[in-house]
Amino acid sequence: MSGFIELMLKDRKKNKPKTGFNVCGLDDFEEPGERIYLIKHFEDKKEAESFSKSHGDDTIIISSDE
């Protein structure tokens, strides 16, 4: 189980923006470590949150300061 968690954390880190916020999707059919994909980048947190909410529960926001 810890190998799976490590892969997911690496995947999240790979999608971390240098600045701002990335709204990402999660594809359960991909292999662990390849499940998170970029949908759209925002510099403003409120815009990222609004976009994410309008796209349902299958999105996550990854910020540059995480």
PDB file of C-alpha atoms in Angstrom:
ATOM      1  CA  MET A   1       0.000   0.000   0.000  1.00  0.00           C
ATOM      2  CA  SER A   2       2.802   2.463   0.750  1.00  0.00           C
ATOM      3  CA  GLY A   3       4.120   2.063  -2.822  1.00  0.00           C
ATOM      4  CA  PHE A   4       0.740   3.199  -4.149  1.00  0.00           C
ATOM      5  CA  ILE A   5       0.749   6.264  -1.888  1.00  0.00           C
ATOM      6  CA  GLU A   6       4.293   7.136  -2.964  1.00  0.00           C
ATOM      7  CA  LEU A   7       3.263   6.986  -6.629  1.00  0.00           C
ATOM      8  CA  MET A   8       0.241   9.216  -6.015  1.00  0.00           C
ATOM      9  CA  LEU A   9       2.373  11.764  -4.139  1.00  0.00           C
ATOM     10  CA  LYS A  10       4.913  11.761  -6.992  1.00  0.00           C
ATOM     11  CA  ASP A  11       2.074  12.249  -9.478  1.00  0.00           C
ATOM     12  CA  ARG A  12       0.758  15.190  -7.440  1.00  0.00           C
ATOM     13  CA  LYS A  13       4.250  16.727  -7.228  1.00  0.00           C
ATOM     14  CA  LYS A  14       4.687  16.311 -10.993  1.00  0.00           C
ATOM     15  CA  ASN A  15       1.528  18.420 -11.510  1.00  0.00           C
ATOM     16  CA  LYS A  16       2.503  21.146  -9.040  1.00  0.00           C
ATOM     17  CA  PRO A  17       2.765  24.553 -10.771  1.00  0.00           C
ATOM     18  CA  LYS A  18       5.716  26.902 -10.295  1.00  0.00           C
ATOM     19  CA  THR A  19       3.211  29.699  -9.593  1.00  0.00           C
ATOM     20  CA  GLY A  20      -0.531  29.852  -9.051  1.00  0.00           C
ATOM     21  CA  PHE A  21      -2.919  26.918  -9.090  1.00  0.00           C
ATOM     22  CA  ASN A  22      -3.493  23.912 -11.331  1.00  0.00           C
ATOM     23  CA  VAL A  23      -6.945  22.391 -11.581  1.00  0.00           C
ATOM     24  CA  CYS A  24      -6.353  18.714 -12.248  1.00  0.00           C
ATOM     25  CA  GLY A  25      -8.479  15.694 -12.968  1.00  0.00           C
ATOM     26  CA  LEU A  26      -8.124  12.177 -11.645  1.00  0.00           C
ATOM     27  CA  ASP A  27      -8.312   9.249 -14.072  1.00  0.00           C
ATOM     28  CA  ASP A  28      -8.976   6.048 -12.130  1.00  0.00           C
ATOM     29  CA  PHE A  29      -8.280   3.910 -15.203  1.00  0.00           C
ATOM     30  CA  GLU A  30      -4.635   4.975 -15.511  1.00  0.00           C
ATOM     31  CA  GLU A  31      -1.768   3.306 -13.671  1.00  0.00           C
ATOM     32  CA  PRO A  32      -0.808   4.679 -10.235  1.00  0.00           C
ATOM     33  CA  GLY A  33       1.567   7.581 -10.763  1.00  0.00           C
ATOM     34  CA  GLU A  34      -0.140   8.575 -14.022  1.00  0.00           C
ATOM     35  CA  ARG A  35      -3.668   9.288 -12.745  1.00  0.00           C
ATOM     36  CA  ILE A  36      -3.503  13.049 -12.220  1.00  0.00           C
ATOM     37  CA  TYR A  37      -3.712  15.240 -15.340  1.00  0.00           C
ATOM     38  CA  LEU A  38      -3.789  18.995 -15.853  1.00  0.00           C
ATOM     39  CA  ILE A  39      -7.086  20.544 -16.904  1.00  0.00           C
ATOM     40  CA  LYS A  40      -6.283  24.263 -16.577  1.00  0.00           C
ATOM     41  CA  HIS A  41      -3.847  26.630 -14.839  1.00  0.00           C
ATOM     42  CA  PHE A  42      -4.904  29.740 -12.904  1.00  0.00           C
ATOM     43  CA  GLU A  43      -2.953  32.479 -11.160  1.00  0.00           C
ATOM     44  CA  ASP A  44      -5.948  33.372  -8.967  1.00  0.00           C
ATOM     45  CA  LYS A  45      -7.149  30.961  -6.255  1.00  0.00           C
ATOM     46  CA  LYS A  46     -10.811  32.049  -6.435  1.00  0.00           C
ATOM     47  CA  GLU A  47     -10.899  31.496 -10.204  1.00  0.00           C
ATOM     48  CA  ALA A  48      -9.374  28.027  -9.748  1.00  0.00           C
ATOM     49  CA  GLU A  49     -11.923  27.153  -7.058  1.00  0.00           C
ATOM     50  CA  SER A  50     -14.833  28.406  -9.155  1.00  0.00           C
ATOM     51  CA  PHE A  51     -13.646  26.453 -12.204  1.00  0.00           C
ATOM     52  CA  SER A  52     -13.107  23.333 -10.095  1.00  0.00           C
ATOM     53  CA  LYS A  53     -16.602  23.511  -8.555  1.00  0.00           C
ATOM     54  CA  SER A  54     -18.192  23.873 -11.991  1.00  0.00           C
ATOM     55  CA  HIS A  55     -16.448  20.693 -13.149  1.00  0.00           C
ATOM     56  CA  GLY A  56     -17.706  18.410 -10.386  1.00  0.00           C
ATOM     57  CA  ASP A  57     -16.093  16.218  -7.788  1.00  0.00           C
ATOM     58  CA  ASP A  58     -13.460  14.719 -10.101  1.00  0.00           C
ATOM     59  CA  THR A  59     -11.113  17.703  -9.875  1.00  0.00           C
ATOM     60  CA  ILE A  60      -8.432  18.721  -7.411  1.00  0.00           C
ATOM     61  CA  ILE A  61      -6.530  21.976  -7.016  1.00  0.00           C
ATOM     62  CA  ILE A  62      -2.764  21.805  -6.655  1.00  0.00           C
ATOM     63  CA  SER A  63      -1.119  25.050  -5.584  1.00  0.00           C
ATOM     64  CA  SER A  64       2.442  26.231  -5.991  1.00  0.00           C
ATOM     65  CA  ASP A  65       2.848  26.718  -2.244  1.00  0.00           C
ATOM     66  CA  GLU A  66       2.063  23.132  -1.191  1.00  0.00           C
TER      67      GLU A  66
END
